[in-house]
């Protein structure tokens, strides 16, 4: 099993009573709720945590992108990767999970930024490509009905920018540029490793599993039963396309809290993971799923399933029950990860060891216990 | 729509559009207004009036759009109580998708439309429910200002759907206009 450390950088000091007046922590929550003094403190602490993770033996660290929200303070993930690039030495990788391709006017700028990071780190970055969640389409005024189309075309433009000799013209439906000519060219050949974080959609799975791409598929924010289904769907798709998928093409992003005993873990985690679920994730359906973001069929299915990953109160117990939060003693966590690996067939774990309002001391303890007690026990664990 | 007019051989049609439909009607008329006798734009969107406040149609919670659409609260209750079949729900979803495709960004307008309006000489009536809380009548006023042969008429005690709330006043305004202006 391979381990990465993932940070979401929430604005932890958010006034928890904001929801008396505002329906969402995203897009429309006034930014006067952000205090730069506390924010500056937080940013430096969070960056320290990412650098600390590199010393604890994680294969890599991951940063993230969200706009105009208290949920996460990284609207520009490549800037954060840049801040870490010279501070985190080889061989530790830096994963940008993910860059939301449809949100920019010129996706070649994403290719540029990644290429710069790839050169400076001599090939240690992982480039995540995402569509961006629904709220980003409100924040950035990009048409959600074009989300899939723009993602595909932006992906093609970026891969071509990395691999074709420039200058060449790019003439697409959404993007037209007479000159695409990347300086620098990427360091890693043929290009940086591409991962596709996703909440689970058959189109995304098919896209990632295609033999021309074989992108690592990273499952996020999903109950265990769906996780196993999506992992199997990836393997089935690979099979259908004529090859056998490796477990290193599959990853799971999950929040984890380890403490000395199960009881201590639950007591420590409860207020902070519930703040994550109820205060930071909070957004109405109209924001999460704007029209056209998913197909009509998908939207109807989601509504029927009354999918409520946001908007309704969640308890730690419910999250543990459905497998979106792992919490316990080192042995409990080891057992659960091993069990999920057996059922899901993945080799990569993106460990969210900070979440919500988890304070600095508990974050460090969580990271240390995970790195010293859990990771060594599972290093040689393989699925199947 | 222009193809339809052509296929039906309608040379002197009266074209009426409401809300998003009014925007479509204006776009079509600008491209081929010669075949139209008159144009009616009811509660139109499609132009940008800088600084004008408008609710975000794509962030309204369920029911809110219906509440904002009518001036008369009794009509709101009637609309909300009406049963919605699966077919109707599907239709509404499809409309929502089409609406987003056309109107998400730039929000509810075509930046290139306004400059062509002075070329559209078709006699035009702009109708607005005076109490429209979904789409401000100021947009209709802008159409009336820019079109060379147009005037705006406000229908009182009506919101975004005057054809439903004040059908007599709505129809009287349209009929009088057509009778007066159709050559």
Coordinates of C-alpha atoms in Angstrom, one line a residue:
Chain A
X1 CA 0.0 0.0 0.0
X2 CA 1.3 3.5 -0.9
X3 CA 0.5 6.5 1.2
X4 CA 0.1 10.2 0.5
X5 CA -0.8 13.0 2.9
X6 CA -3.6 15.3 1.7
X7 CA -4.6 18.7 3.0
X8 CA -7.7 20.8 2.3
X9 CA -6.6 23.9 4.2
X10 CA -10.0 24.9 5.6
X11 CA -10.5 28.3 7.2
X12 CA -10.8 26.7 10.6
X13 CA -11.7 29.8 12.6
X14 CA -14.9 30.3 10.6
X15 CA -17.7 31.6 12.9
X16 CA -19.8 28.4 13.3
X17 CA -22.9 30.5 13.5
X18 CA -22.5 31.8 10.0
X19 CA -25.2 29.4 8.9
X20 CA -27.9 31.3 10.8
X21 CA -27.7 33.9 8.1
X22 CA -26.1 32.1 5.1
X23 CA -27.1 28.9 3.4
X24 CA -23.6 28.1 2.1
X25 CA -19.9 28.2 3.0
X26 CA -19.2 28.5 -0.7
X27 CA -19.6 31.3 -3.3
X28 CA -21.9 33.7 -1.5
X29 CA -20.5 33.5 2.1
X30 CA -19.2 37.1 2.5
X31 CA -15.5 37.3 2.7
X32 CA -15.6 39.5 5.7
X33 CA -15.8 36.2 7.6
X34 CA -12.1 35.8 6.7
X35 CA -9.6 37.4 9.1
X36 CA -6.2 37.9 7.4
X37 CA -4.3 37.7 10.7
X38 CA -5.8 34.2 11.5
X39 CA -5.5 33.3 7.8
X40 CA -1.8 34.1 7.6
X41 CA -1.2 32.0 10.7
X42 CA -3.2 29.1 9.3
X43 CA -1.5 29.1 5.9
X44 CA 1.9 28.9 7.5
X45 CA 0.8 26.2 9.9
X46 CA -0.7 24.1 7.1
X47 CA 2.4 24.5 4.9
X48 CA 4.4 23.3 7.9
X49 CA 2.2 20.3 8.2
X50 CA 2.7 19.4 4.5
X51 CA 6.5 19.8 4.9
X52 CA 6.4 17.7 8.1
X53 CA 4.5 14.9 6.3
X54 CA 7.5 14.6 3.8
X55 CA 9.8 13.9 6.8
X56 CA 7.5 11.2 8.1
X57 CA 7.8 8.9 5.1
X58 CA 4.8 9.6 3.0
X59 CA 5.4 8.9 -0.7
X60 CA 4.0 12.3 -1.5
X61 CA 1.8 15.2 -0.3
X62 CA -1.3 16.6 -2.0
X63 CA -2.8 20.0 -2.4
X64 CA -6.2 20.9 -3.7
X65 CA -8.2 23.6 -5.5
X66 CA -11.4 25.4 -4.5
X67 CA -12.6 28.9 -5.0
X68 CA -14.4 31.5 -2.9
X69 CA -15.1 29.3 0.0
X70 CA -14.2 28.7 3.7
X71 CA -14.0 25.0 2.9
X72 CA -10.5 25.3 1.5
X73 CA -8.1 28.2 1.1
X74 CA -6.3 27.0 -2.0
X75 CA -7.8 28.7 -5.1
X76 CA -4.4 28.4 -6.8
X77 CA -3.0 24.9 -6.2
X78 CA 0.1 25.3 -8.3
X79 CA 1.1 28.3 -6.2
X80 CA 1.0 26.0 -3.1
X81 CA 2.9 23.3 -5.0
X82 CA 5.4 26.0 -5.9
X83 CA 5.8 27.0 -2.2
X84 CA 6.6 23.3 -1.4
X85 CA 8.7 22.5 -4.5
X86 CA 12.0 23.7 -3.1
X87 CA 11.2 22.9 0.6
X88 CA 10.3 19.2 0.1
X89 CA 13.3 17.3 -1.1
X90 CA 13.4 14.3 -3.4
X91 CA 12.1 11.6 -3.5
X92 CA 8.8 12.9 -2.0
X93 CA 6.2 13.7 -4.6
X94 CA 3.9 16.7 -4.8
X95 CA 0.4 16.0 -6.1
X96 CA -1.9 18.7 -7.3
X97 CA -5.3 17.3 -6.9
X98 CA -6.6 18.6 -9.0
X99 CA -6.4 21.4 -11.2
X100 CA -10.0 22.3 -12.5
X101 CA -9.4 22.4 -16.2
X102 CA -12.6 24.0 -17.4
X103 CA -12.3 27.1 -15.2
X104 CA -9.5 28.9 -17.1
X105 CA -9.6 30.8 -20.4
X106 CA -6.4 29.2 -21.7
X107 CA -5.6 25.6 -20.5
X108 CA -2.1 25.9 -21.9
X109 CA -1.3 28.1 -18.9
X110 CA -2.1 25.0 -16.7
X111 CA 0.3 23.0 -18.9
X112 CA 2.9 25.8 -18.4
X113 CA 2.6 25.9 -14.6
X114 CA 2.8 22.1 -14.4
X115 CA 5.8 22.0 -16.7
X116 CA 7.6 24.6 -14.5
X117 CA 6.9 22.6 -11.4
X118 CA 8.0 19.4 -13.2
X119 CA 11.3 21.0 -14.2
X120 CA 12.1 22.5 -10.8
X121 CA 11.3 19.2 -8.9
X122 CA 12.9 17.1 -11.7
X123 CA 9.8 15.0 -12.3
X124 CA 8.3 14.8 -8.8
X125 CA 4.9 16.2 -9.5
X126 CA 1.6 14.4 -10.0
X127 CA -0.9 16.4 -12.1
X128 CA -4.5 15.9 -11.2
X129 CA -7.1 16.8 -13.7
X130 CA -10.6 17.5 -12.5
X131 CA -13.8 19.3 -13.8
X132 CA -14.2 21.2 -10.6
X133 CA -17.3 20.8 -8.4
X134 CA -20.6 22.6 -9.2
X135 CA -19.9 25.6 -7.0
X136 CA -16.9 26.5 -9.0
X137 CA -19.1 27.1 -12.0
X138 CA -21.0 29.7 -10.0
X139 CA -17.9 31.3 -8.7
X140 CA -16.0 31.4 -12.0
X141 CA -19.0 32.1 -14.3
X142 CA -18.2 29.1 -16.5
X143 CA -21.1 27.4 -18.1
X144 CA -21.8 24.0 -16.4
X145 CA -23.4 22.6 -19.6
X146 CA -19.9 22.9 -21.1
X147 CA -18.1 21.2 -18.2
X148 CA -17.5 17.9 -19.9
X149 CA -16.7 19.3 -23.3
X150 CA -14.3 21.8 -21.9
X151 CA -12.6 19.2 -19.7
X152 CA -12.0 16.9 -22.6
X153 CA -10.7 19.6 -24.9
X154 CA -8.5 21.2 -22.2
X155 CA -7.1 17.8 -21.4
X156 CA -6.2 17.3 -25.1
X157 CA -4.6 20.7 -25.3
X158 CA -2.5 20.2 -22.2
X159 CA -1.3 16.7 -23.3
X160 CA -0.5 18.0 -26.7
X161 CA 1.3 21.1 -25.3
X162 CA 3.4 18.7 -23.3
X163 CA 4.2 16.2 -26.0
X164 CA 4.0 17.8 -29.4
X165 CA 6.8 20.0 -30.8
X166 CA 5.7 23.6 -30.7
X167 CA 4.7 25.9 -32.1
X168 CA 1.5 24.3 -33.4
X169 CA -2.0 25.7 -33.7
X170 CA -4.8 24.4 -31.5
X171 CA -8.3 24.7 -33.1
X172 CA -11.0 23.3 -30.9
X173 CA -14.6 24.1 -30.1
X174 CA -13.8 26.0 -26.9
X175 CA -10.1 26.9 -27.3
X176 CA -8.4 28.4 -30.3
X177 CA -4.8 29.4 -30.1
X178 CA -2.6 30.0 -33.1
X179 CA 0.6 29.2 -31.2
X180 CA 1.0 26.5 -28.6
X181 CA 4.7 26.3 -27.8
X182 CA 5.5 25.4 -24.3
X183 CA 8.6 26.8 -22.7
X184 CA 9.7 24.9 -20.6
X185 CA 8.9 21.4 -22.0
X186 CA 8.2 19.0 -19.2
X187 CA 11.0 17.2 -17.4
X188 CA 9.4 13.8 -17.0
X189 CA 8.8 11.9 -20.3
X190 CA 6.5 11.6 -22.0
X191 CA 4.8 13.9 -19.4
X192 CA 4.0 14.2 -15.7
X193 CA 2.0 11.5 -14.1
X194 CA -1.7 12.2 -14.5
X195 CA -4.3 11.3 -11.9
X196 CA -8.0 11.7 -12.1
X197 CA -9.7 12.4 -8.8
X198 CA -13.4 11.8 -9.1
X199 CA -16.6 11.4 -7.0
X200 CA -17.5 8.6 -9.4
X201 CA -18.9 8.8 -12.8
X202 CA -18.9 6.2 -15.6
X203 CA -17.6 8.7 -18.1
X204 CA -14.7 9.6 -15.9
X205 CA -13.8 6.0 -15.2
X206 CA -13.9 5.1 -18.9
X207 CA -11.8 8.1 -19.7
X208 CA -9.1 7.3 -17.1
X209 CA -9.0 3.6 -17.8
X210 CA -8.5 3.9 -21.6
X211 CA -5.3 2.1 -22.7
X212 CA -4.0 5.3 -24.3
X213 CA -4.1 7.0 -20.9
X214 CA -4.1 4.6 -18.0
X215 CA -4.5 7.5 -15.6
X216 CA -4.6 6.8 -11.9
X217 CA -8.2 7.0 -10.8
X218 CA -8.5 8.5 -7.3
X219 CA -11.9 8.0 -5.7
X220 CA -13.0 10.8 -3.4
X221 CA -15.9 11.4 -0.9
X222 CA -17.8 8.2 -1.4
X223 CA -19.4 5.6 0.7
X224 CA -17.5 2.3 0.8
X225 CA -20.1 0.3 -1.2
X226 CA -19.8 2.8 -4.1
X227 CA -16.0 2.8 -3.8
X228 CA -15.9 -0.9 -4.5
X229 CA -18.3 -0.6 -7.4
X230 CA -16.3 2.2 -9.0
X231 CA -13.0 0.4 -8.6
X232 CA -14.5 -2.7 -10.2
X233 CA -15.9 -0.5 -13.0
X234 CA -12.3 0.7 -13.7
X235 CA -11.0 -2.9 -13.9
X236 CA -13.9 -4.0 -16.0
X237 CA -13.3 -1.1 -18.4
X238 CA -9.6 -1.9 -18.6
X239 CA -10.5 -5.6 -19.3
X240 CA -13.0 -4.5 -22.0
X241 CA -10.2 -2.4 -23.6
X242 CA -7.8 -5.3 -23.7
X243 CA -5.5 -5.0 -20.6
X244 CA -5.4 -5.8 -16.9
X245 CA -5.4 -2.8 -14.7
X246 CA -2.8 -2.7 -12.0
X247 CA -3.8 -1.8 -8.4
X248 CA -1.4 1.1 -8.7
X249 CA -3.9 2.7 -11.1
X250 CA -6.4 2.9 -8.3
X251 CA -6.5 5.2 -5.2
X252 CA -8.8 6.1 -2.4
X253 CA -9.0 9.5 -0.8
X254 CA -10.3 9.3 2.8
X255 CA -10.2 11.1 6.1
X256 CA -8.5 9.2 8.8
X257 CA -8.0 9.8 12.5
X258 CA -5.6 7.6 14.6
X259 CA -5.2 7.8 18.3
X260 CA -4.0 5.5 21.1
X261 CA -7.4 3.8 21.5
X262 CA -10.6 3.7 19.6
X263 CA -12.3 5.7 22.3
X264 CA -9.7 8.4 22.4
X265 CA -9.8 8.6 18.6
X266 CA -13.5 9.1 18.5
X267 CA -13.5 11.7 21.3
X268 CA -10.7 13.7 19.6
X269 CA -12.2 13.6 16.2
X270 CA -15.9 14.1 16.7
X271 CA -16.3 17.9 16.9
X272 CA -13.8 18.5 14.1
X273 CA -15.0 16.0 11.6
X274 CA -18.6 17.1 12.2
X275 CA -17.6 20.7 11.7
X276 CA -16.1 19.6 8.4
X277 CA -19.4 17.8 7.4
X278 CA -21.9 20.4 8.7
X279 CA -20.2 23.7 8.5
X280 CA -17.5 23.6 5.8
X281 CA -19.2 21.3 3.3
X282 CA -22.5 23.0 3.6
X283 CA -24.0 24.1 0.3
X284 CA -27.4 23.9 -1.4
X285 CA -28.2 21.5 -4.2
X286 CA -28.5 24.3 -6.7
X287 CA -24.9 25.2 -6.0
X288 CA -23.5 21.7 -6.0
X289 CA -25.3 20.5 -9.1
X290 CA -26.0 23.3 -11.5
X291 CA -28.0 22.4 -14.7
X292 CA -25.8 20.6 -17.2
X293 CA -23.0 19.7 -14.8
X294 CA -24.2 16.1 -14.9
X295 CA -26.3 14.5 -17.6
X296 CA -30.1 14.6 -17.2
X297 CA -30.1 10.9 -16.4
X298 CA -27.4 11.2 -13.7
X299 CA -29.2 14.2 -12.1
X300 CA -32.4 12.2 -11.9
X301 CA -30.6 9.3 -10.4
X302 CA -28.9 11.5 -7.8
X303 CA -32.1 13.1 -6.8
X304 CA -33.8 9.7 -6.5
X305 CA -31.0 8.5 -4.3
X306 CA -31.5 11.7 -2.2
X307 CA -27.7 12.0 -2.3
X308 CA -26.9 14.4 0.5
X309 CA -23.2 14.7 0.8
X310 CA -23.9 18.3 1.6
X311 CA -26.7 20.3 3.1
X312 CA -27.9 17.9 5.8
X313 CA -26.4 17.3 9.2
X314 CA -23.9 14.5 9.4
X315 CA -22.6 12.7 12.4
X316 CA -19.1 11.2 12.8
X317 CA -20.8 7.8 13.5
X318 CA -22.7 8.0 10.2
X319 CA -19.5 8.8 8.3
X320 CA -17.7 5.9 9.9
X321 CA -20.6 3.6 9.2
X322 CA -20.6 4.5 5.5
X323 CA -16.8 4.4 5.2
X324 CA -16.0 8.1 4.5
X325 CA -14.2 8.5 7.8
X326 CA -11.8 6.0 9.4
X327 CA -11.3 6.5 13.1
X328 CA -9.7 4.4 15.8
X329 CA -6.6 2.9 17.3
X330 CA -3.7 2.1 15.0
X331 CA -4.9 -1.6 14.8
X332 CA -8.4 -0.5 14.0
X333 CA -7.2 1.7 11.2
X334 CA -4.8 -0.9 9.9
X335 CA -7.5 -3.6 9.8
X336 CA -10.0 -1.3 8.1
X337 CA -7.6 -0.1 5.4
X338 CA -6.5 -3.7 4.7
X339 CA -10.1 -4.8 4.5
X340 CA -11.0 -2.0 2.1
X341 CA -7.9 -2.7 0.0
X342 CA -9.0 -6.3 -0.3
X343 CA -12.5 -5.4 -1.4
X344 CA -11.5 -2.4 -3.5
X345 CA -8.3 -3.6 -5.1
X346 CA -6.5 -0.2 -4.8
X347 CA -2.9 0.3 -3.8
X348 CA -2.9 4.1 -3.2
X349 CA -4.3 5.8 -0.1
X350 CA -4.6 9.5 0.0
X351 CA -4.8 10.1 3.7
X352 CA -6.8 13.2 4.8
X353 CA -5.2 13.5 8.2
X354 CA -6.3 17.1 8.7
X355 CA -9.9 18.0 8.5
X356 CA -12.3 20.7 9.6
X357 CA -11.2 22.4 12.8
X358 CA -8.7 19.7 13.9
X359 CA -6.1 21.7 15.9
X360 CA -2.4 21.7 15.3
X361 CA -1.4 19.4 18.1
X362 CA -3.9 16.7 17.2
X363 CA -3.0 17.0 13.6
X364 CA 0.6 16.3 14.3
X365 CA -0.3 13.4 16.6
X366 CA -2.5 12.0 13.9
X367 CA 0.2 12.3 11.3
X368 CA 2.8 10.7 13.6
X369 CA 0.7 7.8 14.8
X370 CA -0.3 7.1 11.2
X371 CA 3.2 7.3 9.9
X372 CA 4.8 5.3 12.7
X373 CA 2.2 2.7 13.5
X374 CA -0.1 2.3 10.5
X375 CA 2.0 2.8 7.4
X376 CA 4.8 0.3 8.3
X377 CA 2.2 -2.4 9.0
X378 CA 0.6 -2.0 5.6
X379 CA 3.7 -1.2 3.4
X380 CA 3.7 -4.7 1.9
X381 CA -0.1 -5.1 1.8
X382 CA -1.4 -5.9 -1.6
X383 CA -5.0 -6.3 -2.8
X384 CA -6.2 -9.8 -3.7
Chain B
X1 CA -37.6 29.7 -35.8
X2 CA -36.7 31.7 -38.9
X3 CA -36.7 28.4 -40.8
X4 CA -40.2 27.7 -39.5
X5 CA -41.5 31.1 -40.6
X6 CA -39.9 30.4 -44.0
X7 CA -41.3 26.9 -44.3
X8 CA -44.8 28.1 -43.4
X9 CA -44.4 30.9 -45.9
X10 CA -45.4 33.5 -43.2
X11 CA -44.5 36.8 -44.7
X12 CA -46.1 39.2 -42.3
X13 CA -46.1 37.3 -39.0
X14 CA -46.7 38.9 -35.6
X15 CA -43.9 37.5 -33.4
X16 CA -44.4 37.5 -29.6
X17 CA -41.9 36.2 -27.1
X18 CA -41.8 36.2 -23.3
X19 CA -38.8 36.2 -21.0
X20 CA -36.1 34.0 -22.6
X21 CA -38.4 33.7 -25.6
X22 CA -38.4 37.5 -26.0
X23 CA -34.6 37.4 -26.2
X24 CA -34.8 34.7 -28.8
X25 CA -37.4 36.7 -30.7
X26 CA -35.3 39.8 -30.6
X27 CA -32.2 37.9 -31.9
X28 CA -34.3 36.4 -34.7
X29 CA -35.9 39.7 -35.6
X30 CA -32.4 41.4 -35.8
X31 CA -31.3 38.8 -38.3
X32 CA -34.4 38.8 -40.5
X33 CA -36.9 41.3 -39.3
X34 CA -38.3 42.2 -42.7
X35 CA -40.7 39.3 -42.7
X36 CA -42.3 40.4 -39.5
X37 CA -45.3 42.7 -39.3
X38 CA -44.9 43.4 -35.5
X39 CA -42.8 42.3 -32.6
X40 CA -43.9 42.0 -29.0
X41 CA -41.3 41.5 -26.3
X42 CA -42.9 40.6 -23.0
X43 CA -40.7 40.7 -19.8
X44 CA -37.6 40.3 -21.9
X45 CA -34.1 39.4 -21.0
X46 CA -31.1 39.5 -23.3
X47 CA -29.6 42.9 -22.7
X48 CA -27.2 43.9 -20.0
X49 CA -28.0 47.0 -17.9
X50 CA -24.9 47.7 -15.9
X51 CA -25.4 47.7 -12.2
X52 CA -29.0 46.4 -12.4
X53 CA -29.7 44.0 -9.5
X54 CA -31.5 40.8 -10.4
X55 CA -31.9 37.5 -8.4
X56 CA -29.6 34.7 -9.5
X57 CA -32.0 32.4 -11.3
X58 CA -29.6 29.6 -11.0
X59 CA -29.2 29.8 -7.2
X60 CA -32.9 30.2 -6.3
X61 CA -33.9 27.5 -3.9
X62 CA -36.9 25.3 -4.8
X63 CA -40.2 27.2 -4.8
X64 CA -38.4 30.6 -4.7
X65 CA -38.7 31.1 -8.4
X66 CA -42.5 30.5 -8.3
X67 CA -42.8 32.9 -5.3
X68 CA -40.9 35.6 -7.1
X69 CA -42.8 35.1 -10.4
X70 CA -46.2 36.3 -9.3
X71 CA -47.4 39.5 -7.8
X72 CA -50.5 37.9 -6.3
X73 CA -49.6 35.5 -3.5
X74 CA -52.7 33.5 -4.1
X75 CA -51.4 32.6 -7.6
X76 CA -48.2 31.4 -5.9
X77 CA -50.1 29.0 -3.7
X78 CA -52.1 27.7 -6.7
X79 CA -48.9 27.2 -8.7
X80 CA -47.1 25.4 -5.8
X81 CA -50.1 23.2 -5.1
X82 CA -50.5 22.0 -8.7
X83 CA -49.4 18.4 -9.0
X84 CA -46.3 17.8 -11.2
X85 CA -46.3 14.6 -13.3
X86 CA -43.1 12.8 -14.0
X87 CA -43.3 13.9 -17.6
X88 CA -43.7 17.5 -16.6
X89 CA -40.8 17.2 -14.1
X90 CA -38.6 15.9 -17.0
X91 CA -39.7 18.7 -19.2
X92 CA -38.9 21.3 -16.5
X93 CA -35.4 19.7 -16.1
X94 CA -34.7 19.8 -19.8
X95 CA -35.8 23.4 -19.9
X96 CA -33.5 24.2 -17.1
X97 CA -30.6 22.7 -19.0
X98 CA -31.5 24.6 -22.1
X99 CA -31.8 27.8 -20.0
X100 CA -28.3 27.3 -18.6
X101 CA -26.9 26.6 -22.0
X102 CA -28.2 29.9 -23.3
X103 CA -28.0 32.1 -20.3
X104 CA -25.3 31.1 -17.8
X105 CA -22.4 33.3 -19.0
X106 CA -22.6 36.1 -20.0
X107 CA -25.5 36.0 -17.6
X108 CA -28.8 36.4 -19.4
X109 CA -27.6 38.5 -22.2
X110 CA -25.8 38.6 -25.5
X111 CA -23.2 41.4 -25.5
X112 CA -23.5 41.8 -29.3
X113 CA -27.3 42.2 -29.4
X114 CA -27.7 45.8 -28.3
X115 CA -25.6 47.4 -31.1
X116 CA -27.9 45.8 -33.7
X117 CA -31.2 47.0 -32.2
X118 CA -31.1 50.4 -34.0
X119 CA -31.3 48.5 -37.3
X120 CA -34.5 46.7 -36.4
X121 CA -37.3 48.8 -37.8
X122 CA -40.1 46.4 -37.1
X123 CA -42.8 48.1 -34.9
X124 CA -42.2 46.7 -31.4
X125 CA -44.2 46.7 -28.2
X126 CA -42.3 46.0 -25.0
X127 CA -44.6 44.7 -22.3
X128 CA -43.5 44.4 -18.6
X129 CA -45.4 43.4 -15.5
X130 CA -44.6 46.4 -13.3
X131 CA -44.1 44.3 -10.2
X132 CA -41.7 41.8 -11.8
X133 CA -39.3 40.6 -9.1
X134 CA -37.5 38.0 -11.4
X135 CA -36.5 40.2 -14.3
X136 CA -36.4 43.9 -13.8
X137 CA -38.5 46.0 -16.2
X138 CA -35.4 48.2 -16.8
X139 CA -34.2 45.6 -19.3
X140 CA -37.4 46.1 -21.3
X141 CA -37.0 49.8 -21.0
X142 CA -33.5 49.5 -22.6
X143 CA -35.0 47.5 -25.5
X144 CA -37.6 50.3 -26.0
X145 CA -34.8 53.0 -25.9
X146 CA -32.6 51.3 -28.4
X147 CA -35.2 50.1 -30.9
X148 CA -36.1 52.9 -33.4
X149 CA -39.9 52.1 -33.4
X150 CA -40.8 50.8 -30.0
X151 CA -42.5 51.8 -26.7
X152 CA -42.7 50.1 -23.3
X153 CA -46.1 49.5 -21.6
X154 CA -46.3 48.5 -18.0
X155 CA -49.0 46.2 -16.8
X156 CA -49.8 46.9 -13.2
X157 CA -50.5 44.3 -10.5
X158 CA -48.5 41.8 -12.5
X159 CA -45.1 40.2 -12.0
X160 CA -43.1 38.1 -14.4
X161 CA -46.1 36.4 -16.0
X162 CA -48.6 39.2 -16.9
X163 CA -50.2 36.9 -19.5
X164 CA -51.3 34.7 -16.6
X165 CA -51.9 37.4 -13.9
X166 CA -53.6 40.1 -15.9
X167 CA -54.7 38.3 -19.1
X168 CA -57.3 40.9 -20.1
X169 CA -54.9 43.8 -19.8
X170 CA -52.1 41.8 -21.5
X171 CA -54.3 40.8 -24.5
X172 CA -55.8 44.3 -24.8
X173 CA -52.4 45.8 -25.0
X174 CA -51.2 43.4 -27.7
X175 CA -54.4 43.6 -29.8
X176 CA -54.4 47.4 -29.7
X177 CA -50.8 47.6 -30.7
X178 CA -51.3 45.2 -33.6
X179 CA -54.4 46.9 -34.8
X180 CA -52.7 50.3 -34.7
X181 CA -49.3 49.3 -36.1
X182 CA -49.7 46.4 -38.5
X183 CA -49.5 48.0 -41.9

